[in-house]
Tab-separated table of C-alpha atoms in Angstrom:
chain	number	residue	atom	x	y	z
A	1	MET	CA	185.041	18.888	-129.933
A	2	VAL	CA	186.105	21.996	-131.878
A	3	LYS	CA	183.636	23.973	-133.977
A	4	VAL	CA	184.844	27.056	-135.872
A	5	ARG	CA	182.370	29.127	-137.844
A	6	ALA	CA	182.930	32.206	-140.068
A	7	LEU	CA	186.108	33.080	-138.166
A	8	SER	CA	187.673	36.403	-139.111
A	9	LYS	CA	190.785	38.068	-137.768
A	10	SER	CA	192.643	41.194	-138.895
A	11	PHE	CA	195.867	42.826	-137.833
A	12	GLY	CA	195.299	46.442	-138.748
A	13	ALA	CA	194.394	46.573	-142.423
A	14	ASN	CA	195.638	43.020	-143.022
A	15	GLN	CA	192.803	40.476	-142.822
A	16	VAL	CA	194.504	37.187	-142.019
A	17	LEU	CA	191.442	34.949	-141.506
A	18	LYS	CA	188.517	35.417	-143.866
A	19	GLY	CA	185.564	33.350	-142.717
A	20	VAL	CA	187.164	30.052	-141.673
A	21	ASP	CA	184.921	27.058	-140.936
A	22	LEU	CA	186.363	23.947	-139.291
A	23	ASP	CA	185.022	20.957	-137.359
A	24	VAL	CA	187.216	18.586	-135.356
A	25	ARG	CA	185.591	15.572	-133.748
A	26	ALA	CA	186.831	14.003	-130.522
A	27	GLY	CA	189.772	11.705	-131.234
A	28	GLU	CA	190.514	13.206	-134.646
A	29	VAL	CA	193.907	14.452	-135.787
A	30	VAL	CA	193.546	17.339	-138.230
A	31	SER	CA	196.643	18.675	-139.990
A	32	VAL	CA	196.569	22.243	-141.300
A	33	ILE	CA	198.918	22.900	-144.205
A	34	GLY	CA	199.555	25.875	-146.460
A	35	ALA	CA	202.085	28.507	-147.433
A	36	SER	CA	203.496	30.982	-144.933
A	37	GLY	CA	201.001	33.781	-144.348
A	38	SER	CA	197.945	31.659	-145.138
A	39	GLY	CA	196.611	32.003	-141.573
A	40	LYS	CA	197.509	28.629	-140.072
A	41	THR	CA	199.209	29.802	-136.880
A	42	THR	CA	196.703	32.625	-136.384
A	43	LEU	CA	193.919	30.018	-136.499
A	44	LEU	CA	195.570	28.015	-133.706
A	45	ARG	CA	196.217	31.127	-131.625
A	46	CYS	CA	192.566	32.156	-131.939
A	47	ILE	CA	191.377	28.699	-130.840
A	48	ASN	CA	193.551	29.037	-127.728
A	49	VAL	CA	192.545	32.723	-127.363
A	50	LEU	CA	196.151	33.845	-127.514
A	51	GLU	CA	194.716	36.168	-130.168
A	52	THR	CA	191.255	37.689	-129.928
A	53	TYR	CA	189.112	37.134	-133.005
A	54	ASP	CA	187.036	39.836	-134.658
A	55	ASP	CA	184.018	37.934	-135.953
A	56	GLY	CA	182.685	34.415	-136.003
A	57	SER	CA	182.605	31.685	-133.393
A	58	ILE	CA	184.992	29.167	-131.839
A	59	LYS	CA	183.544	26.519	-129.545
A	60	VAL	CA	185.526	23.842	-127.716
A	61	ASP	CA	183.334	21.113	-126.269
A	62	GLY	CA	180.336	23.415	-126.740
A	63	VAL	CA	181.832	26.456	-124.965
A	64	GLU	CA	182.486	29.691	-126.880
A	65	VAL	CA	186.116	30.370	-126.067
A	66	GLY	CA	186.647	34.072	-126.621
A	67	TYR	CA	183.315	35.693	-125.894
A	68	ARG	CA	180.334	35.430	-123.607
A	69	GLU	CA	176.805	36.254	-124.731
A	70	THR	CA	174.292	37.768	-122.327
A	71	ASN	CA	170.858	38.689	-123.636
A	72	GLY	CA	172.231	38.850	-127.172
A	73	ASP	CA	175.137	41.082	-126.138
A	74	ARG	CA	178.543	39.593	-127.002
A	75	ARG	CA	181.431	40.629	-124.786
A	76	PRO	CA	185.034	39.414	-124.485
A	77	ARG	CA	185.659	37.015	-121.640
A	78	GLY	CA	187.699	38.198	-118.674
A	79	GLU	CA	191.164	36.861	-117.938
A	80	ARG	CA	189.943	34.534	-115.195
A	81	GLU	CA	187.417	32.913	-117.553
A	82	LEU	CA	190.017	32.683	-120.303
A	83	ALA	CA	192.473	30.962	-117.980
A	84	ARG	CA	189.913	28.249	-117.190
A	85	ILE	CA	189.163	27.730	-120.885
A	86	ARG	CA	192.837	27.688	-121.906
A	87	ALA	CA	193.500	24.978	-119.331
A	88	ASP	CA	191.449	22.624	-121.536
A	89	ILE	CA	193.250	23.636	-124.740
A	90	GLY	CA	196.859	22.476	-124.715
A	91	MET	CA	199.370	24.130	-127.008
A	92	VAL	CA	202.881	23.159	-128.036
A	93	PHE	CA	204.905	25.943	-129.605
A	94	GLN	CA	207.545	26.070	-132.309
A	95	LEU	CA	210.229	27.454	-129.966
A	96	PHE	CA	209.620	25.259	-126.878
A	97	ASN	CA	208.854	28.176	-124.470
A	98	LEU	CA	210.238	26.338	-121.447
A	99	PHE	CA	211.131	28.281	-118.321
A	100	PRO	CA	214.961	28.282	-118.428
A	101	HIS	CA	215.409	28.282	-114.626
A	102	LEU	CA	213.153	25.255	-114.072
A	103	THR	CA	214.018	21.591	-114.550
A	104	ALA	CA	212.080	19.387	-116.938
A	105	ARG	CA	210.026	18.070	-114.022
A	106	GLU	CA	209.349	21.570	-112.668
A	107	ASN	CA	208.312	22.866	-116.107
A	108	VAL	CA	205.663	20.151	-116.349
A	109	MET	CA	204.566	20.538	-112.719
A	110	LEU	CA	203.981	24.282	-112.932
A	111	GLY	CA	200.628	24.221	-114.730
A	112	LEU	CA	199.455	21.242	-112.718
A	113	ARG	CA	200.079	23.186	-109.508
A	114	LYS	CA	199.017	26.699	-110.550
A	115	VAL	CA	196.121	25.928	-112.902
A	116	ARG	CA	194.840	22.456	-112.004
A	117	GLY	CA	195.460	22.956	-108.282
A	118	LEU	CA	197.197	19.625	-107.707
A	119	ARG	CA	199.214	19.148	-104.550
A	120	HIS	CA	202.974	19.045	-104.938
A	121	ALA	CA	203.324	15.274	-104.586
A	122	GLU	CA	200.522	14.541	-107.057
A	123	ALA	CA	201.836	17.065	-109.587
A	124	ARG	CA	205.307	15.561	-109.254
A	125	THR	CA	203.969	12.059	-109.930
A	126	VAL	CA	201.983	13.148	-113.008
A	127	ALA	CA	204.937	15.132	-114.362
A	128	GLU	CA	207.328	12.230	-113.941
A	129	GLN	CA	204.885	9.788	-115.552
A	130	TRP	CA	204.558	11.944	-118.665
A	131	LEU	CA	208.268	12.665	-118.932
A	132	VAL	CA	208.931	8.929	-118.799
A	133	ARG	CA	206.233	8.431	-121.475
A	134	VAL	CA	208.019	10.827	-123.851
A	135	GLY	CA	211.360	9.125	-123.223
A	136	LEU	CA	212.863	11.610	-120.777
A	137	GLY	CA	212.964	9.589	-117.581
A	138	ASP	CA	216.692	10.329	-117.334
A	139	LYS	CA	216.203	14.107	-117.751
A	140	LEU	CA	213.824	14.877	-114.873
A	141	ASP	CA	216.293	17.175	-113.134
A	142	SER	CA	217.841	18.683	-116.274
A	143	LEU	CA	217.509	22.365	-117.097
A	144	PRO	CA	216.534	23.318	-120.666
A	145	PHE	CA	220.082	24.342	-121.646
A	146	GLU	CA	221.247	20.843	-120.683
A	147	MET	CA	218.887	19.219	-123.214
A	148	SER	CA	218.821	19.008	-126.998
A	149	GLY	CA	216.133	20.784	-128.984
A	150	GLY	CA	214.274	17.533	-129.499
A	151	GLN	CA	214.345	16.804	-125.782
A	152	GLN	CA	213.111	20.307	-124.960
A	153	GLN	CA	210.242	19.922	-127.405
A	154	ARG	CA	209.292	16.607	-125.804
A	155	VAL	CA	209.184	18.395	-122.437
A	156	GLY	CA	206.840	20.898	-124.083
A	157	ILE	CA	204.569	18.096	-125.269
A	158	ALA	CA	204.628	16.446	-121.836
A	159	ARG	CA	203.760	19.776	-120.212
A	160	ALA	CA	200.749	20.211	-122.500
A	161	VAL	CA	199.306	16.688	-122.304
A	162	ALA	CA	199.872	16.392	-118.537
A	163	MET	CA	197.115	18.997	-118.166
A	164	ASN	CA	194.693	16.478	-119.722
A	165	PRO	CA	193.410	18.936	-122.348
A	166	LYS	CA	190.305	18.373	-124.438
A	167	VAL	CA	192.258	19.307	-127.559
A	168	LEU	CA	195.977	19.668	-128.235
A	169	LEU	CA	197.263	22.317	-130.653
A	170	LEU	CA	200.726	21.857	-132.176
A	171	ASP	CA	202.269	24.747	-134.091
A	172	GLU	CA	205.182	23.758	-136.364
A	173	ILE	CA	206.705	21.800	-133.518
A	174	THR	CA	209.586	20.443	-135.626
A	175	SER	CA	210.538	23.535	-137.623
A	176	ALA	CA	213.166	24.747	-135.113
A	177	LEU	CA	214.812	21.332	-134.817
A	178	ASP	CA	217.820	19.873	-136.573
A	179	PRO	CA	216.682	17.203	-139.063
A	180	GLU	CA	218.047	14.325	-136.983
A	181	LEU	CA	215.891	15.379	-134.024
A	182	VAL	CA	212.588	15.606	-135.899
A	183	GLY	CA	211.827	11.896	-135.774
A	184	GLU	CA	211.967	11.601	-131.980
A	185	VAL	CA	209.347	14.349	-131.598
A	186	LEU	CA	207.047	12.998	-134.304
A	187	MET	CA	207.127	9.555	-132.675
A	188	VAL	CA	205.602	11.059	-129.528
A	189	VAL	CA	202.806	12.688	-131.556
A	190	HIS	CA	202.156	9.404	-133.392
A	191	GLU	CA	201.727	7.666	-130.037
A	192	LEU	CA	199.291	10.330	-128.788
A	193	ALA	CA	197.288	9.958	-132.006
A	194	ARG	CA	197.070	6.191	-131.535
A	195	GLU	CA	195.729	6.785	-128.027
A	196	GLY	CA	192.919	9.011	-129.315
A	197	MET	CA	194.137	12.496	-128.376
A	198	THR	CA	192.199	15.184	-130.250
A	199	MET	CA	194.803	17.253	-132.096
A	200	ILE	CA	195.066	20.110	-134.557
A	201	LEU	CA	198.558	20.473	-135.909
A	202	VAL	CA	200.175	22.953	-138.255
A	203	THR	CA	203.061	21.314	-140.077
A	204	HIS	CA	205.261	21.366	-143.161
A	205	GLU	CA	206.083	17.686	-142.667
A	206	MET	CA	203.867	16.321	-145.448
A	207	THR	CA	204.712	12.655	-144.934
A	208	PHE	CA	203.895	13.004	-141.262
A	209	ALA	CA	200.613	14.796	-142.039
A	210	ARG	CA	199.676	12.035	-144.465
A	211	ASP	CA	200.468	9.244	-142.014
A	212	VAL	CA	199.023	10.631	-138.765
A	213	SER	CA	195.984	12.666	-139.854
A	214	SER	CA	192.324	11.799	-139.926
A	215	ARG	CA	191.844	14.824	-142.186
A	216	VAL	CA	194.046	17.443	-143.817
A	217	VAL	CA	193.048	21.097	-144.276
A	218	PHE	CA	194.789	23.264	-146.878
A	219	MET	CA	194.566	26.989	-146.115
A	220	ASP	CA	195.126	29.591	-148.786
A	221	GLY	CA	194.767	33.335	-148.372
A	222	GLY	CA	193.063	33.108	-144.991
A	223	ARG	CA	190.441	30.583	-146.087
A	224	VAL	CA	190.008	26.807	-146.038
A	225	ALA	CA	190.546	25.956	-149.704
A	226	VAL	CA	190.616	22.140	-149.560
A	227	GLU	CA	189.646	19.696	-146.828
A	228	GLY	CA	189.534	15.925	-146.834
A	229	PRO	CA	191.216	12.657	-145.887
A	230	PRO	CA	194.960	12.455	-146.614
A	231	SER	CA	194.410	10.077	-149.536
A	232	GLU	CA	192.361	12.756	-151.316
A	233	VAL	CA	194.405	15.825	-150.363
A	234	PHE	CA	197.714	14.222	-151.308
A	235	GLY	CA	196.286	12.214	-154.213
A	236	ALA	CA	195.304	13.317	-157.714
A	237	GLN	CA	194.440	16.877	-156.773
A	238	PRO	CA	192.261	19.110	-158.975
A	239	HIS	CA	192.867	22.248	-156.878
A	240	GLU	CA	195.568	24.237	-158.683
A	241	ARG	CA	196.848	26.185	-155.646
A	242	LEU	CA	197.217	23.009	-153.603
A	243	ARG	CA	199.003	21.251	-156.466
A	244	SER	CA	201.416	24.156	-156.717
A	245	PHE	CA	202.014	24.193	-152.934
A	246	LEU	CA	202.730	20.447	-152.792
A	247	ALA	CA	205.052	20.698	-155.792
A	248	ARG	CA	207.095	23.419	-154.061
A	249	ILE	CA	207.280	21.413	-150.845
A	250	GLU	CA	208.455	18.344	-152.736
A	251	LEU	CA	211.149	20.377	-154.515
A	252	LYS	CA	212.511	21.306	-151.087
A	253	GLY	CA	212.822	17.633	-150.233
A	254	VAL	CA	210.227	17.719	-147.447
């Protein structure tokens, strides 16, 4: 479903991604872990073309997301093409990014109306169904400031999955939450995983990554350093940098 090859991305003189390769099959949950600055979030933002990438290839369901090739000439896609591609790549952000003047229902309906072209009644039905699914049936008419951080993040998840994306990207979705609210968000992601949603998630929740993932990818210095099933990545680990990273995480009580 997702095929990344030799992906490179720089911000000025700082090369953040240095030839990343990654495959994600349909129905897989791949967790990306690593220290701050290792390129995890930049990788997600390139897959969703929120950042343009310099070299390499990203294909989602066989379609190159950021560029179009004509007679061997590679050119960036226009905004209209990008909008169509992004509609199939859901993303849930660290800081919710809800529209503050819209209710929970209206936040979820917006993309369904503007991007998917659903009629108002159909969009309303889909939005309500997903909000009920994430446990917010009593918050349909609530504005973001009337909800807890965990509730707002669940609206964000409902908004993304209501679009029926081919892959769902989740970027540190619990890092802005109080500890007691983390569990309610992770339960929603667990349920989506059980239902076969293709997901790539960046997280510092190691127990969660171990329990929910098909595979875990450890990034270090802009490269994929270790990749494998959770039992291998979190087991007796020969890779020194990964051992050091996991030891630091454990010292923080994560």
